[in-house]
Amino acid sequence: MNDAATLLPEDEARARVLALATPLSAEWLALDDALGRTLAEDVLAQRTLPPWDNSAMDGYAVRADDLAGPLPVRLPVLETVYAGGTPRQEVRPGTCVRIMTGAPLPVGADAVVMRERVRPVPDGGADQVDILEAVESGQHVRPRGEDAKEGTLLLARGTPLGIPELGLLWAQGILSAPVPRAPRVAILSTGDELCRADEPPRGRIVDTNAPSLALAVRRAGGHPSLLGIAQDTRDSVGEFLSRAHGFDVVLTSAGVSVGERDYVKEVLAAIGVQQHLWRVAIKPGKPLVVGKRGSTLFFGLPGNPTSSLVTFELFVRPALRRLLGHTDVDPSRVPGRLDGRLSKPPGLAHFVRVTAAWKDGNLWARPLATQTSGVLRSAATATHLLHFAREASSLSHGDPVELLPLSWGA
């Protein structure tokens, strides 16, 4: 049981988790509420945008061929067209139109000269200008349909809905969108030693795992529900887990190792949860169990507070994102350099809590003074997890390292 070679590598464990998670059924949300979700269906453009060629800047609409000769070229100004207006005159050879950003390009014009490259004719009023710079056909023009063409694909299924994507939908007159519904997540803490924060301790310790995981679930896009605190007995764990019907994901903390009163794994099997992995070659977080019953995913997380948060970051959060329809769900990784030294026995991949800051073009990661998984202080100021590879035994100051930005910070 202590042979690290029998433990699942972190990437294989996550692949197994993600294979169990598929996007949830769709719901229609007003765009104001859909930020951060993903599209459950392809969306086709209903309008061609922009609906006409228009000017990309304030200037003068011209025929590019009129500026092919020696400069400057003097041209009469036929009219001024503002955004929201309609050109009344055609730009004939040897003429131009004063135009504002966003205004429709007049018939006959094929380019715009920016106003900084135009000089008024002395005593010519606004009726004549000298063009000081040649332009190519199409220069400073936003062509019709540049943003979208009616009937073509606007946004594909699975597209994350950020602010620009929502802007595209609003521009089409679309006010709601189909998105995978938010996962419903039940959270259970186990342990005779635990109490709620609003209870007198009386020799117990406050359960921080459940409320912390609830916040992590909410930040990942899920709807958390706290089931309570189960005692370290089969009956108590079973009774609380029986309340988890109808949830998409169930998270438990503690009771998943090999201790005499660790009953979660046993109870999960008794209620029909098929186990898909147990024990991962990582520290903190080795005693992780993952299973499925019907469409519900079960995660038995370790009981130490930081272990619980780290395993959420590495495995639960990617699964929640997959349920929400995201395709890019693996934890982000960025290159950095180690500010300090690290050593460990080979066998387990360590995820070291660090604070990282930019200096001289590099992201320097300094390990926190304590890496104890039983206290939240070891995670409170961390900005990243440093991946200390399974087979490695030492890292020196300045060595290149792989950093995982944390989602649990402020």
Short mmCIF file of C-alpha atoms in Angstrom, two decimals:
data_model
loop_
_atom_site.label_atom_id
_atom_site.label_comp_id
_atom_site.label_asym_id
_atom_site.label_seq_id
_atom_site.Cartn_x
_atom_site.Cartn_y
_atom_site.Cartn_z
CA MET A 1 0.00 0.00 0.00
CA ASN A 2 2.96 2.35 0.53
CA ASP A 3 4.53 1.65 -2.86
CA ALA A 4 4.36 4.92 -4.81
CA ALA A 5 4.64 2.97 -8.06
CA THR A 6 1.07 1.69 -7.55
CA LEU A 7 -0.39 5.20 -7.30
CA LEU A 8 -1.99 6.93 -10.27
CA PRO A 9 -0.06 9.81 -11.84
CA GLU A 10 -1.85 13.14 -11.54
CA ASP A 11 -2.47 13.57 -15.28
CA GLU A 12 -3.88 10.05 -15.65
CA ALA A 13 -6.13 10.56 -12.64
CA ARG A 14 -7.48 13.79 -14.09
CA ALA A 15 -8.05 12.11 -17.47
CA ARG A 16 -10.16 9.46 -15.72
CA VAL A 17 -12.13 12.15 -13.91
CA LEU A 18 -12.81 14.10 -17.08
CA ALA A 19 -13.90 10.95 -18.91
CA LEU A 20 -16.72 10.70 -16.36
CA ALA A 21 -17.92 14.29 -16.88
CA THR A 22 -20.05 15.39 -19.81
CA PRO A 23 -21.82 18.74 -20.28
CA LEU A 24 -25.14 19.01 -18.48
CA SER A 25 -28.49 19.62 -20.15
CA ALA A 26 -29.08 23.10 -21.53
CA GLU A 27 -31.02 25.99 -20.07
CA TRP A 28 -31.77 29.38 -21.61
CA LEU A 29 -30.30 32.35 -19.78
CA ALA A 30 -30.59 36.06 -20.36
CA LEU A 31 -27.25 37.28 -21.67
CA ASP A 32 -26.73 39.34 -18.51
CA ASP A 33 -26.63 36.05 -16.57
CA ALA A 34 -24.65 34.01 -19.11
CA LEU A 35 -21.22 35.57 -18.60
CA GLY A 36 -18.63 32.83 -18.07
CA ARG A 37 -20.89 30.03 -19.32
CA THR A 38 -20.50 28.19 -22.64
CA LEU A 39 -22.85 27.85 -25.58
CA ALA A 40 -24.79 24.58 -25.72
CA GLU A 41 -25.64 25.08 -29.40
CA ASP A 42 -24.19 26.74 -32.50
CA VAL A 43 -25.49 30.27 -33.01
CA LEU A 44 -25.95 31.61 -36.56
CA ALA A 45 -25.82 35.29 -37.42
CA GLN A 46 -29.25 36.81 -37.97
CA ARG A 47 -27.90 40.10 -39.29
CA THR A 48 -25.04 41.20 -41.52
CA LEU A 49 -22.79 43.52 -39.53
CA PRO A 50 -21.79 46.10 -40.36
CA PRO A 51 -24.69 46.36 -42.81
CA TRP A 52 -22.68 48.59 -45.18
CA ASP A 53 -19.08 49.61 -45.82
CA ASN A 54 -18.24 52.33 -43.30
CA SER A 55 -15.39 54.59 -42.35
CA ALA A 56 -12.90 53.36 -39.77
CA MET A 57 -11.94 56.92 -38.82
CA ASP A 58 -12.70 60.60 -39.26
CA GLY A 59 -11.43 61.75 -42.64
CA TYR A 60 -12.36 62.03 -46.31
CA ALA A 61 -13.94 59.35 -48.49
CA VAL A 62 -12.11 59.26 -51.83
CA ARG A 63 -11.46 57.21 -54.94
CA ALA A 64 -7.99 55.73 -54.44
CA ASP A 65 -7.23 56.14 -58.17
CA ASP A 66 -7.59 59.92 -57.83
CA LEU A 67 -4.49 59.98 -55.61
CA ALA A 68 -2.20 57.96 -57.89
CA GLY A 69 -0.44 61.04 -59.28
CA PRO A 70 1.76 63.70 -57.67
CA LEU A 71 0.69 64.95 -54.25
CA PRO A 72 -0.95 66.98 -52.90
CA VAL A 73 -4.18 66.51 -54.83
CA ARG A 74 -6.85 69.17 -54.50
CA LEU A 75 -10.42 67.88 -54.37
CA PRO A 76 -13.79 69.55 -53.89
CA VAL A 77 -15.80 68.35 -50.87
CA LEU A 78 -19.34 67.39 -51.86
CA GLU A 79 -20.87 66.99 -48.39
CA THR A 80 -20.27 65.79 -44.82
CA VAL A 81 -21.60 62.42 -43.65
CA TYR A 82 -21.92 61.71 -39.92
CA ALA A 83 -22.37 58.38 -38.13
CA GLY A 84 -26.06 57.56 -38.29
CA GLY A 85 -26.50 59.64 -41.44
CA THR A 86 -26.92 58.61 -45.08
CA PRO A 87 -24.74 59.84 -47.97
CA ARG A 88 -26.76 61.85 -50.47
CA GLN A 89 -24.14 62.20 -53.18
CA GLU A 90 -21.93 59.84 -55.16
CA VAL A 91 -18.17 60.36 -55.08
CA ARG A 92 -17.39 60.98 -58.71
CA PRO A 93 -13.83 61.07 -60.13
CA GLY A 94 -12.00 64.10 -58.75
CA THR A 95 -14.29 64.63 -55.73
CA CYS A 96 -14.43 63.58 -52.07
CA VAL A 97 -16.78 63.54 -49.10
CA ARG A 98 -15.95 64.52 -45.52
CA ILE A 99 -16.85 61.50 -43.35
CA MET A 100 -16.93 60.56 -39.66
CA THR A 101 -16.06 57.26 -38.00
CA GLY A 102 -18.83 54.72 -38.51
CA ALA A 103 -20.62 56.63 -41.25
CA PRO A 104 -21.63 54.70 -44.39
CA LEU A 105 -19.16 54.98 -47.27
CA PRO A 106 -20.67 56.93 -50.18
CA VAL A 107 -21.20 55.24 -53.53
CA GLY A 108 -18.12 55.65 -55.69
CA ALA A 109 -15.63 55.95 -52.80
CA ASP A 110 -13.36 53.01 -52.02
CA ALA A 111 -10.99 54.41 -49.36
CA VAL A 112 -10.72 56.98 -46.58
CA VAL A 113 -7.89 59.43 -46.00
CA MET A 114 -7.52 60.24 -42.31
CA ARG A 115 -8.12 63.90 -41.56
CA GLU A 116 -4.56 64.36 -40.26
CA ARG A 117 -3.36 63.75 -43.84
CA VAL A 118 -5.60 66.44 -45.31
CA ARG A 119 -5.02 70.21 -45.41
CA PRO A 120 -7.74 72.81 -45.86
CA VAL A 121 -7.27 75.08 -48.89
CA PRO A 122 -6.54 78.65 -47.78
CA ASP A 123 -9.57 80.82 -48.46
CA GLY A 124 -11.28 77.72 -49.87
CA GLY A 125 -13.64 77.29 -46.94
CA ALA A 126 -14.87 73.78 -46.33
CA ASP A 127 -15.51 73.18 -50.02
CA GLN A 128 -11.95 72.17 -51.02
CA VAL A 129 -9.09 70.25 -49.42
CA ASP A 130 -5.59 69.20 -50.38
CA ILE A 131 -4.99 65.44 -49.93
CA LEU A 132 -1.41 64.95 -48.71
CA GLU A 133 -1.18 61.15 -48.72
CA ALA A 134 -2.16 58.42 -51.16
CA VAL A 135 -4.26 55.49 -49.97
CA GLU A 136 -4.99 52.05 -51.35
CA SER A 137 -8.46 50.81 -52.19
CA GLY A 138 -10.10 49.59 -48.98
CA GLN A 139 -7.80 51.53 -46.66
CA HIS A 140 -9.48 52.75 -43.46
CA VAL A 141 -12.75 51.12 -44.54
CA ARG A 142 -14.68 48.57 -42.49
CA PRO A 143 -16.25 46.32 -45.11
CA ARG A 144 -19.86 45.18 -45.01
CA GLY A 145 -20.17 41.89 -43.12
CA GLU A 146 -16.72 42.16 -41.51
CA ASP A 147 -18.18 41.26 -38.10
CA ALA A 148 -20.89 38.83 -39.22
CA LYS A 149 -22.78 37.71 -42.30
CA GLU A 150 -26.40 36.65 -42.04
CA GLY A 151 -26.83 32.86 -41.99
CA THR A 152 -23.18 32.05 -41.22
CA LEU A 153 -21.80 30.62 -37.99
CA LEU A 154 -21.44 33.38 -35.42
CA LEU A 155 -20.36 31.37 -32.36
CA ALA A 156 -19.82 27.62 -32.16
CA ARG A 157 -21.13 25.26 -29.52
CA GLY A 158 -18.75 25.18 -26.56
CA THR A 159 -17.61 28.78 -27.00
CA PRO A 160 -17.01 30.42 -23.60
CA LEU A 161 -19.18 33.49 -23.27
CA GLY A 162 -16.97 36.41 -22.37
CA ILE A 163 -17.89 40.06 -22.72
CA PRO A 164 -16.99 40.32 -26.46
CA GLU A 165 -18.98 37.17 -27.27
CA LEU A 166 -22.02 38.54 -25.44
CA GLY A 167 -21.55 41.78 -27.36
CA LEU A 168 -21.71 39.83 -30.62
CA LEU A 169 -25.00 38.29 -29.54
CA TRP A 170 -26.51 41.59 -28.43
CA ALA A 171 -25.50 43.14 -31.77
CA GLN A 172 -27.59 40.44 -33.45
CA GLY A 173 -30.62 41.32 -31.35
CA ILE A 174 -30.23 38.08 -29.40
CA LEU A 175 -31.18 38.50 -25.74
CA SER A 176 -30.79 34.96 -24.36
CA ALA A 177 -28.61 31.95 -25.08
CA PRO A 178 -28.65 28.16 -24.47
CA VAL A 179 -25.96 27.13 -21.97
CA PRO A 180 -25.33 23.97 -19.95
CA ARG A 181 -27.04 24.43 -16.61
CA ALA A 182 -24.93 25.03 -13.54
CA PRO A 183 -24.00 21.81 -11.70
CA ARG A 184 -25.67 21.19 -8.36
CA VAL A 185 -23.01 20.16 -5.84
CA ALA A 186 -23.60 18.59 -2.42
CA ILE A 187 -20.83 18.97 0.16
CA LEU A 188 -20.38 16.77 3.23
CA SER A 189 -17.73 16.99 5.94
CA THR A 190 -16.96 14.00 8.13
CA GLY A 191 -15.27 13.79 11.49
CA ASP A 192 -16.20 13.52 15.19
CA GLU A 193 -13.80 16.35 15.91
CA LEU A 194 -15.67 18.90 13.80
CA CYS A 195 -18.27 21.53 14.59
CA ARG A 196 -19.83 24.42 12.73
CA ALA A 197 -18.40 27.92 13.09
CA ASP A 198 -21.57 29.03 14.95
CA GLU A 199 -21.32 26.24 17.55
CA PRO A 200 -19.29 26.30 20.79
CA PRO A 201 -16.14 24.23 20.14
CA ARG A 202 -16.10 22.25 23.41
CA GLY A 203 -12.88 20.50 22.49
CA ARG A 204 -13.70 20.31 18.77
CA ILE A 205 -12.38 22.26 15.79
CA VAL A 206 -14.37 24.33 13.35
CA ASP A 207 -15.09 22.70 10.01
CA THR A 208 -13.58 25.00 7.36
CA ASN A 209 -13.58 22.47 4.55
CA ALA A 210 -17.28 22.55 3.72
CA PRO A 211 -17.69 26.35 3.55
CA SER A 212 -14.36 26.71 1.73
CA LEU A 213 -15.33 24.09 -0.84
CA ALA A 214 -18.72 25.76 -1.25
CA LEU A 215 -16.99 29.01 -2.16
CA ALA A 216 -14.69 27.16 -4.57
CA VAL A 217 -17.72 25.50 -6.19
CA ARG A 218 -19.48 28.85 -6.55
CA ARG A 219 -16.38 30.43 -8.07
CA ALA A 220 -16.15 27.52 -10.55
CA GLY A 221 -19.75 28.13 -11.64
CA GLY A 222 -21.64 25.54 -9.58
CA HIS A 223 -24.47 25.76 -7.02
CA PRO A 224 -23.26 24.34 -3.67
CA SER A 225 -25.42 22.85 -0.92
CA LEU A 226 -24.02 21.94 2.51
CA LEU A 227 -25.24 18.58 3.83
CA GLY A 228 -23.71 18.98 7.29
CA ILE A 229 -21.10 17.08 9.30
CA ALA A 230 -21.22 13.30 9.56
CA GLN A 231 -19.78 11.42 12.52
CA ASP A 232 -17.08 8.81 11.97
CA THR A 233 -19.49 5.86 11.78
CA ARG A 234 -20.83 3.89 8.83
CA ASP A 235 -24.40 4.73 9.76
CA SER A 236 -23.82 8.46 10.06
CA VAL A 237 -21.89 8.71 6.79
CA GLY A 238 -24.53 6.60 5.06
CA GLU A 239 -27.39 8.67 6.47
CA PHE A 240 -25.86 11.94 5.26
CA LEU A 241 -24.97 10.57 1.84
CA SER A 242 -28.56 9.36 1.45
CA ARG A 243 -29.52 13.05 1.32
CA ALA A 244 -27.43 13.57 -1.81
CA HIS A 245 -30.05 12.43 -4.33
CA GLY A 246 -30.59 14.73 -7.28
CA PHE A 247 -27.15 16.33 -7.24
CA ASP A 248 -24.73 16.31 -10.16
CA VAL A 249 -21.65 16.17 -7.94
CA VAL A 250 -21.12 15.08 -4.35
CA LEU A 251 -18.01 16.19 -2.45
CA THR A 252 -16.97 14.65 0.86
CA SER A 253 -13.94 15.59 2.90
CA ALA A 254 -12.01 13.20 5.16
CA GLY A 255 -12.59 9.52 5.77
CA VAL A 256 -11.05 8.28 2.51
CA SER A 257 -7.68 6.98 3.69
CA VAL A 258 -6.91 3.70 5.45
CA GLY A 259 -7.63 4.69 9.04
CA GLU A 260 -9.71 2.54 11.34
CA ARG A 261 -12.66 4.95 11.16
CA ASP A 262 -12.34 6.04 7.53
CA TYR A 263 -15.71 4.88 6.21
CA VAL A 264 -16.44 7.10 3.22
CA LYS A 265 -14.94 4.80 0.60
CA GLU A 266 -16.72 1.79 2.08
CA VAL A 267 -20.09 3.57 2.27
CA LEU A 268 -19.79 4.86 -1.29
CA ALA A 269 -19.38 1.27 -2.48
CA ALA A 270 -22.34 0.17 -0.34
CA ILE A 271 -24.69 2.71 -1.94
CA GLY A 272 -23.71 1.66 -5.46
CA VAL A 273 -21.01 4.15 -6.38
CA GLN A 274 -18.61 2.59 -8.88
CA GLN A 275 -15.04 3.52 -7.95
CA HIS A 276 -12.91 4.79 -10.84
CA LEU A 277 -9.77 5.80 -8.95
CA TRP A 278 -8.30 5.84 -5.48
CA ARG A 279 -4.98 7.27 -4.32
CA VAL A 280 -3.00 9.57 -6.58
CA ALA A 281 0.77 10.03 -6.64
CA ILE A 282 0.65 13.58 -5.31
CA LYS A 283 1.32 15.49 -2.12
CA PRO A 284 -0.83 16.91 -0.68
CA GLY A 285 -3.94 14.98 -1.65
CA LYS A 286 -2.89 11.36 -2.11
CA PRO A 287 -5.99 9.66 -0.60
CA LEU A 288 -8.45 10.86 -3.28
CA VAL A 289 -11.34 8.62 -4.33
CA VAL A 290 -13.55 9.29 -7.37
CA GLY A 291 -16.62 7.33 -8.43
CA LYS A 292 -19.92 7.57 -10.23
CA ARG A 293 -23.46 6.37 -9.65
CA GLY A 294 -25.87 7.02 -12.48
CA SER A 295 -25.07 10.52 -13.65
CA THR A 296 -23.72 11.71 -10.28
CA LEU A 297 -19.99 12.17 -9.73
CA PHE A 298 -18.61 11.48 -6.24
CA PHE A 299 -15.32 12.91 -4.99
CA GLY A 300 -13.93 11.74 -1.68
CA LEU A 301 -11.43 14.48 -0.85
CA PRO A 302 -8.79 14.33 1.87
CA GLY A 303 -9.65 15.89 5.23
CA ASN A 304 -6.69 18.22 5.70
CA PRO A 305 -7.83 21.71 4.68
CA THR A 306 -5.07 22.43 2.18
CA SER A 307 -5.23 18.89 0.75
CA SER A 308 -8.93 19.43 0.20
CA LEU A 309 -8.35 22.71 -1.66
CA VAL A 310 -5.48 21.34 -3.75
CA THR A 311 -7.42 18.26 -4.88
CA PHE A 312 -10.38 20.51 -5.69
CA GLU A 313 -8.11 22.64 -7.86
CA LEU A 314 -6.52 19.69 -9.66
CA PHE A 315 -9.56 17.44 -10.16
CA VAL A 316 -12.93 18.85 -9.08
CA ARG A 317 -12.69 22.26 -10.72
CA PRO A 318 -11.76 20.74 -14.14
CA ALA A 319 -14.73 18.36 -13.82
CA LEU A 320 -17.12 21.22 -13.00
CA ARG A 321 -15.84 23.17 -15.98
CA ARG A 322 -16.42 20.14 -18.22
CA LEU A 323 -19.99 19.83 -16.88
CA LEU A 324 -20.42 23.51 -17.80
CA GLY A 325 -19.39 22.74 -21.38
CA HIS A 326 -15.84 24.05 -21.37
CA THR A 327 -13.33 22.14 -23.49
CA ASP A 328 -10.15 23.73 -22.12
CA VAL A 329 -10.44 22.49 -18.55
CA ASP A 330 -6.98 21.37 -17.43
CA PRO A 331 -5.34 23.65 -14.84
CA SER A 332 -3.41 26.45 -16.51
CA ARG A 333 0.38 26.19 -16.35
CA VAL A 334 2.87 29.02 -16.75
CA PRO A 335 6.68 28.98 -16.73
CA GLY A 336 8.58 30.48 -13.84
CA ARG A 337 11.79 30.24 -11.85
CA LEU A 338 12.36 29.01 -8.33
CA ASP A 339 13.29 31.59 -5.72
CA GLY A 340 14.81 29.22 -3.17
CA ARG A 341 15.60 25.53 -2.97
CA LEU A 342 13.43 22.41 -2.72
CA SER A 343 14.11 18.74 -2.06
CA LYS A 344 12.01 15.61 -1.59
CA PRO A 345 12.20 11.84 -2.08
CA PRO A 346 11.20 10.74 -5.58
CA GLY A 347 7.87 8.95 -5.95
CA LEU A 348 5.20 11.60 -5.41
CA ALA A 349 4.62 14.80 -7.36
CA HIS A 350 4.54 17.66 -4.88
CA PHE A 351 2.33 20.68 -5.45
CA VAL A 352 4.16 23.33 -3.48
CA ARG A 353 2.30 26.46 -2.41
CA VAL A 354 4.22 29.52 -3.55
CA THR A 355 3.89 33.24 -3.94
CA ALA A 356 4.99 34.39 -7.38
CA ALA A 357 6.01 37.85 -8.58
CA TRP A 358 7.53 39.23 -11.78
CA LYS A 359 11.12 40.41 -11.70
CA ASP A 360 13.49 41.05 -14.62
CA GLY A 361 11.16 39.39 -17.10
CA ASN A 362 10.65 36.17 -15.11
CA LEU A 363 7.95 34.95 -12.76
CA TRP A 364 9.83 34.07 -9.58
CA ALA A 365 8.15 31.58 -7.22
CA ARG A 366 9.01 31.58 -3.53
CA PRO A 367 7.75 28.58 -1.50
CA LEU A 368 5.72 29.46 1.58
CA ALA A 369 7.47 28.89 4.87
CA THR A 370 5.13 26.03 5.81
CA GLN A 371 3.81 23.36 3.47
CA THR A 372 1.78 21.61 6.17
CA SER A 373 -1.51 20.45 4.68
CA GLY A 374 -3.36 20.49 8.00
CA VAL A 375 -3.40 24.28 8.38
CA LEU A 376 -4.97 26.85 6.11
CA ARG A 377 -2.11 29.29 6.70
CA SER A 378 -0.07 27.17 4.28
CA ALA A 379 -2.51 28.16 1.53
CA ALA A 380 -3.68 31.60 2.64
CA THR A 381 -1.09 33.70 0.76
CA ALA A 382 -0.31 31.29 -2.08
CA THR A 383 -0.76 32.56 -5.63
CA HIS A 384 0.37 29.43 -7.49
CA LEU A 385 1.11 25.75 -7.07
CA LEU A 386 4.61 24.74 -8.11
CA HIS A 387 4.67 21.34 -9.79
CA PHE A 388 7.64 19.46 -8.30
CA ALA A 389 7.74 16.46 -10.64
CA ARG A 390 7.24 12.94 -9.34
CA GLU A 391 10.64 11.65 -10.39
CA ALA A 392 12.61 14.75 -9.29
CA SER A 393 14.35 15.00 -5.94
CA SER A 394 15.80 18.53 -5.86
CA LEU A 395 15.39 21.99 -7.37
CA SER A 396 17.94 24.78 -7.05
CA HIS A 397 17.57 28.54 -6.99
CA GLY A 398 16.84 29.85 -10.48
CA ASP A 399 15.75 26.50 -11.92
CA PRO A 400 12.87 26.69 -14.42
CA VAL A 401 9.62 25.48 -12.86
CA GLU A 402 6.01 24.92 -13.89
CA LEU A 403 3.43 27.01 -12.02
CA LEU A 404 -0.33 26.55 -11.77
CA PRO A 405 -2.21 29.80 -11.06
CA LEU A 406 -4.68 29.31 -8.22
CA SER A 407 -8.37 30.13 -8.47
CA TRP A 408 -8.94 30.29 -4.73
CA GLY A 409 -7.24 33.66 -4.07
CA ALA A 410 -8.81 37.09 -3.78
#
